[in-house]
XYZ file of C-alpha atoms in Angstrom:
391
model
C 19.257 -9.750 23.669
C 18.056 -7.200 21.117
C 14.533 -7.037 19.785
C 15.893 -7.960 16.356
C 17.816 -10.913 17.633
C 14.543 -11.907 19.434
C 12.800 -11.772 16.085
C 15.283 -14.262 14.598
C 14.889 -16.691 17.502
C 11.088 -16.609 17.473
C 11.388 -17.174 13.693
C 13.589 -20.271 14.207
C 11.314 -21.685 16.683
C 8.364 -21.448 14.464
C 10.329 -22.853 11.479
C 11.609 -25.872 13.601
C 7.826 -26.580 14.877
C 6.338 -26.430 11.326
C 6.117 -29.857 9.552
C 4.325 -28.857 6.375
C 1.211 -30.853 7.066
C -1.017 -27.813 6.647
C -0.678 -24.307 4.998
C 1.896 -22.205 6.834
C -0.607 -19.342 6.852
C -2.908 -21.461 9.071
C -0.158 -22.762 11.189
C 1.325 -19.448 12.060
C -2.066 -18.001 12.845
C -2.688 -20.698 15.336
C 0.779 -20.270 16.673
C 0.228 -16.564 17.493
C -3.046 -17.348 18.954
C -1.401 -19.775 21.425
C 1.387 -17.444 22.136
C -0.120 -14.044 23.171
C 3.279 -12.251 23.888
C 3.591 -11.167 20.212
C 2.229 -7.736 19.463
C 0.817 -6.644 16.157
C 4.151 -5.482 14.714
C 6.004 -8.519 16.203
C 3.602 -10.797 14.364
C 4.191 -8.965 11.118
C 7.884 -9.015 11.286
C 8.264 -12.646 12.358
C 5.720 -13.805 9.733
C 7.582 -11.883 7.009
C 10.942 -13.454 8.106
C 9.460 -16.979 8.026
C 8.012 -16.526 4.522
C 11.385 -15.020 3.332
C 13.089 -18.189 4.859
C 10.828 -20.642 2.995
C 11.539 -18.705 -0.304
C 15.131 -20.056 -0.294
C 13.912 -23.665 -0.836
C 16.989 -25.662 0.017
C 19.343 -23.047 -0.907
C 22.334 -22.161 1.447
C 21.620 -24.924 3.798
C 25.454 -24.941 4.851
C 24.946 -21.795 7.034
C 23.056 -21.469 10.327
C 19.238 -21.047 10.478
C 19.841 -17.435 11.805
C 22.162 -16.485 8.890
C 19.651 -18.039 6.296
C 16.944 -15.842 7.840
C 19.011 -12.754 7.217
C 20.127 -13.848 3.743
C 16.512 -14.677 2.860
C 15.469 -11.166 4.104
C 18.173 -9.453 2.208
C 17.286 -11.277 -1.142
C 13.479 -10.735 -0.732
C 13.705 -7.014 0.264
C 13.615 -4.097 -2.038
C 13.384 -1.362 0.547
C 15.123 -0.629 3.766
C 14.275 -3.081 6.494
C 14.579 -2.545 10.272
C 15.860 -5.916 11.018
C 18.670 -5.658 8.395
C 19.381 -1.997 9.523
C 20.076 -3.239 13.029
C 21.817 -6.579 12.211
C 23.241 -6.301 8.626
C 23.449 -2.582 7.946
C 25.801 -3.130 5.033
C 23.192 -5.369 3.362
C 20.373 -2.925 4.165
C 22.162 -0.246 2.052
C 21.929 -2.612 -0.911
C 18.458 -3.899 -0.795
C 17.693 -1.986 -3.961
C 19.906 -4.108 -6.100
C 18.876 -6.807 -8.293
C 18.769 -10.345 -6.963
C 21.622 -11.310 -9.239
C 23.770 -8.478 -7.770
C 22.829 -9.569 -4.257
C 24.024 -13.073 -4.944
C 27.335 -11.824 -5.948
C 27.449 -9.761 -2.611
C 26.758 -12.903 -0.659
C 29.580 -14.889 -2.523
C 27.798 -18.256 -1.815
C 27.250 -20.881 -4.638
C 23.740 -20.488 -6.241
C 21.830 -23.287 -7.948
C 18.280 -22.621 -9.265
C 17.477 -26.293 -8.520
C 18.051 -25.622 -4.874
C 15.341 -23.080 -4.826
C 12.887 -25.002 -6.990
C 14.034 -28.725 -6.628
C 11.758 -30.008 -9.301
C 13.302 -28.181 -12.454
C 13.589 -31.232 -14.411
C 9.780 -31.600 -14.264
C 9.123 -28.145 -15.648
C 7.187 -27.626 -18.875
C 9.734 -26.912 -21.505
C 8.802 -23.339 -22.364
C 9.663 -22.291 -18.816
C 13.043 -20.816 -18.122
C 14.150 -22.708 -15.004
C 16.495 -20.104 -13.439
C 14.027 -17.210 -13.906
C 11.191 -19.186 -12.526
C 13.380 -20.223 -9.514
C 14.444 -16.670 -8.890
C 10.813 -15.378 -8.952
C 10.149 -17.173 -5.726
C 12.043 -14.487 -4.023
C 9.425 -12.042 -5.055
C 5.961 -11.686 -3.347
C 3.353 -11.904 -6.061
C 0.775 -9.072 -6.413
C -2.800 -9.055 -5.735
C -4.818 -8.780 -8.881
C -8.481 -7.618 -9.440
C -10.509 -8.511 -12.633
C -13.002 -5.526 -13.094
C -16.351 -6.610 -14.107
C -18.241 -5.214 -17.096
C -19.355 -1.663 -16.475
C -17.302 -1.163 -13.268
C -14.087 0.244 -14.281
C -14.548 3.778 -13.401
C -16.180 2.903 -10.118
C -13.438 0.578 -9.102
C -10.649 2.953 -10.015
C -12.299 5.801 -8.279
C -12.639 3.732 -5.117
C -8.963 2.792 -5.182
C -7.909 6.412 -5.718
C -10.155 7.680 -2.999
C -8.685 4.937 -0.566
C -5.105 6.253 -1.491
C -3.813 2.677 -2.152
C -1.012 2.065 -4.541
C -2.225 0.300 -7.727
C -1.214 -0.315 -11.315
C -3.540 -0.602 -14.179
C -2.519 -3.626 -16.298
C -5.221 -3.561 -18.851
C -8.794 -2.562 -19.437
C -9.958 -5.125 -16.808
C -6.973 -5.871 -14.622
C -5.516 -3.859 -11.741
C -2.481 -4.937 -9.625
C -2.117 -3.983 -5.917
C 0.356 -4.971 -3.198
C -0.524 -8.387 -1.815
C -1.311 -6.913 1.690
C -4.134 -4.503 0.355
C -7.462 -4.990 2.077
C -9.500 -4.751 -0.923
C -12.644 -5.955 0.761
C -12.741 -2.712 2.705
C -12.522 -0.659 -0.581
C -14.560 -2.219 -3.294
C -17.739 -4.496 -3.422
C -16.026 -7.865 -4.143
C -17.619 -10.063 -6.783
C -20.151 -7.410 -7.579
C -17.652 -4.769 -8.929
C -14.418 -6.887 -9.264
C -13.023 -10.346 -8.597
C -9.858 -11.103 -6.815
C -8.163 -13.120 -9.469
C -4.534 -13.636 -10.518
C -3.401 -11.829 -13.761
C -2.773 -15.167 -15.478
C -5.930 -16.681 -14.288
C -7.631 -13.669 -15.953
C -5.496 -14.175 -19.139
C -7.404 -17.666 -19.445
C -10.174 -15.404 -20.581
C -8.263 -14.719 -23.758
C -8.914 -18.273 -24.740
C -12.656 -17.876 -23.883
C -12.785 -14.815 -26.118
C -11.118 -16.795 -29.042
C -13.839 -19.349 -28.539
C -16.569 -16.584 -28.632
C -15.346 -15.751 -32.188
C -15.792 -19.595 -33.121
C -19.035 -20.035 -31.459
C -20.905 -16.718 -32.190
C -23.867 -15.511 -30.090
C -25.637 -18.735 -29.700
C -26.781 -19.785 -26.186
C -23.967 -21.921 -24.614
C -24.403 -24.879 -22.335
C -21.466 -24.591 -20.024
C -20.129 -26.927 -17.270
C -17.543 -25.654 -14.800
C -16.667 -29.186 -13.563
C -14.172 -28.298 -10.696
C -15.821 -24.918 -9.841
C -14.187 -24.375 -6.444
C -14.783 -20.726 -5.630
C -16.349 -20.034 -9.133
C -13.914 -17.570 -10.368
C -13.824 -19.029 -13.963
C -17.525 -19.473 -13.970
C -18.033 -15.706 -13.281
C -15.358 -14.871 -15.944
C -17.275 -17.091 -18.517
C -20.454 -15.266 -17.436
C -18.874 -11.973 -18.067
C -17.165 -12.652 -21.362
C -19.424 -15.095 -23.303
C -22.951 -14.522 -24.650
C -25.869 -16.113 -23.012
C -24.847 -19.110 -21.026
C -26.675 -21.924 -19.323
C -24.311 -22.623 -16.514
C -23.828 -25.879 -14.402
C -21.172 -26.018 -11.709
C -19.910 -28.926 -9.663
C -17.324 -29.770 -7.140
C -16.444 -32.636 -4.831
C -17.879 -31.222 -1.523
C -21.104 -29.491 -0.683
C -19.311 -26.923 1.459
C -17.467 -25.553 -1.582
C -20.707 -25.181 -3.340
C -22.250 -23.325 -0.419
C -19.480 -20.866 -0.550
C -19.809 -20.513 -4.234
C -23.590 -19.880 -3.960
C -22.738 -16.961 -1.672
C -20.148 -15.497 -4.258
C -22.712 -16.091 -7.137
C -25.285 -14.097 -5.188
C -22.837 -11.144 -4.802
C -21.942 -11.423 -8.459
C -25.716 -11.402 -9.440
C -25.676 -14.808 -10.982
C -28.929 -16.230 -10.075
C -29.791 -19.026 -12.666
C -27.417 -21.896 -12.687
C -27.413 -25.569 -11.626
C -25.054 -27.167 -9.152
C -24.129 -30.610 -7.975
C -21.775 -32.380 -5.769
C -19.709 -34.711 -7.868
C -16.475 -36.751 -7.400
C -15.078 -36.722 -10.975
C -12.203 -39.109 -9.900
C -14.769 -41.885 -9.640
C -17.851 -41.139 -11.536
C -19.343 -39.451 -14.487
C -22.069 -36.822 -14.760
C -25.146 -38.836 -15.648
C -27.544 -36.173 -16.630
C -27.150 -36.968 -20.378
C -24.435 -37.552 -22.869
C -23.360 -34.730 -25.125
C -24.823 -32.153 -22.800
C -22.414 -29.282 -23.019
C -20.905 -27.192 -25.724
C -18.174 -25.983 -23.304
C -16.582 -27.689 -20.286
C -14.256 -25.877 -18.078
C -11.915 -28.089 -16.143
C -9.814 -26.119 -13.733
C -8.554 -29.407 -12.193
C -6.964 -30.016 -8.912
C -3.158 -29.897 -9.260
C 0.002 -29.420 -7.429
C -0.361 -25.778 -7.477
C 3.299 -25.251 -8.328
C 2.802 -22.219 -10.302
C 1.518 -20.512 -7.251
C 4.270 -21.282 -4.822
C 5.442 -17.738 -4.832
C 2.415 -17.243 -2.599
C 2.906 -20.255 -0.573
C 6.668 -20.836 -0.568
C 6.658 -23.471 2.263
C 6.029 -25.967 -0.601
C 9.574 -25.480 -1.860
C 10.633 -27.255 1.200
C 7.864 -29.865 1.837
C 6.555 -30.877 -1.457
C 7.173 -34.422 -2.467
C 7.910 -35.266 -6.100
C 5.611 -38.371 -6.147
C 2.645 -36.012 -5.845
C 3.208 -34.877 -9.422
C 2.309 -38.384 -10.671
C -0.616 -38.689 -8.330
C -2.078 -35.473 -9.493
C -1.413 -36.245 -13.179
C -3.331 -39.702 -12.704
C -6.141 -37.795 -10.989
C -6.401 -35.294 -13.920
C -6.570 -37.984 -16.498
C -9.407 -39.678 -14.574
C -11.333 -36.483 -14.484
C -10.822 -35.883 -18.233
C -12.042 -39.453 -18.897
C -15.220 -38.811 -16.781
C -16.171 -35.556 -18.241
C -15.680 -36.132 -21.998
C -18.850 -38.167 -22.325
C -20.735 -35.083 -21.400
C -19.196 -32.915 -24.269
C -21.232 -32.360 -27.346
C -19.816 -33.236 -30.699
C -17.633 -30.151 -31.908
C -17.903 -28.921 -28.162
C -14.974 -27.490 -26.444
C -12.898 -28.429 -23.383
C -11.087 -25.625 -21.581
C -8.416 -27.412 -19.487
C -6.668 -25.481 -16.964
C -3.997 -25.916 -14.268
C -1.811 -23.539 -11.889
C 0.953 -26.096 -12.437
C 4.384 -25.655 -13.998
C 4.910 -29.458 -14.476
C 4.876 -31.018 -17.982
C 3.083 -34.211 -16.514
C 0.049 -32.156 -15.424
C 0.127 -29.925 -18.476
C 1.198 -31.105 -21.876
C 1.056 -34.780 -21.174
C -2.506 -34.580 -20.059
C -3.382 -32.693 -23.247
C -1.590 -35.549 -25.195
C -3.581 -38.057 -23.229
C -6.964 -36.351 -24.075
C -5.851 -36.151 -27.831
C -4.881 -39.929 -27.992
C -7.513 -41.483 -25.777
C -10.534 -39.411 -26.919
C -9.478 -38.053 -30.374
C -9.768 -34.279 -29.063
C -8.317 -31.915 -31.469
C -6.048 -29.155 -30.016
C -7.089 -25.749 -30.873
C -4.815 -23.686 -28.648
C -2.367 -24.125 -25.776
C -0.536 -21.664 -23.678
C 1.902 -21.508 -20.665
C 0.953 -18.220 -18.972
C 4.268 -17.167 -17.400
C 3.965 -15.177 -14.152
C 7.663 -14.757 -13.330
C 8.056 -11.558 -15.378
C 4.705 -9.974 -14.011
C 4.732 -10.738 -10.210
C 1.846 -13.229 -10.943
C 1.132 -16.947 -10.849
C 2.252 -19.223 -13.688
C -0.685 -21.130 -15.274
C -1.360 -23.560 -18.050
C -4.504 -23.606 -20.403
C -5.494 -25.508 -23.434
C -8.640 -25.573 -25.617
C -9.494 -28.847 -27.280
C -12.467 -29.856 -29.637
C -14.387 -32.942 -29.664
C -14.355 -34.090 -33.338
C -15.286 -37.788 -32.853
């Protein structure tokens, strides 16, 4: 058996043993730890084959797993590949073609809904076919350059001789595998933050023009790793920041990141917003940032195993959770204060329908709403809306 057939066989074994109960990245790391026979290059090739396979979703299930692996590798490759060169040299010569052209060469029936099986749940602004095809492309890694650090960051990237593209004054795109932590001072000089996550900052800047230069009391109520908090700190005038999340371990990690970002003054608390309100005081905040738990369906280009293992009923479960969170944070919003609602979901039930819920149940006024499409920029797709409390 050739080395390349061995790669295919190993990939098949891994795929058969993965049940979707944990992130594939964690599973395959444990798999390689338990199976020491794989060298560094072997691990890289097999991991890439598996990820390509999951990018197909349920597409082309009538062919063998080995053939699906090769098809997936062909569709996801843009440069010559050693596995294709040895097993499908005629395909390897055509990896530079567009995905549409490759599909013609394959001559197999293509349905976007077989790549992304939940197309009927998409927000209406999204193009189902383009969105489905985008899953064949590995998204880029993006940096948000912090104020005053642009020249420093760009020089570090140039000196490290890494490939990068300047998107705008504060955003840089790099290949996903770039080890940026070895090149720049993360959090101090730049933040690892998806392009469309950065574009949520456009809504913050629009708010800045409404609010002026007054001191803002801001609550990042589902703070996670704190990326939105740091962005608010960078973009808005003086802010009094409160952060919360459901587990203390999350806030411990956030504390470390804030220290690296030189954010020293803030309040933090553990809070389960699915069951309780923040009891500090009613009308406490002029701005609440709610980057709520969601399906993450706009990020499945990074975690394509979800195309095979995600269950549709989870959409309703997340939408219900989001409505509970909204219900529990609104009492803490000042009169004429703003709610910035964010998801990395592409589903209407988690996006527009939750905004409609906030308007209907709490009389919030919709100021701005955006679907931030990632399928034309090798980025995640996100949703963001700004609402004002007028009653």
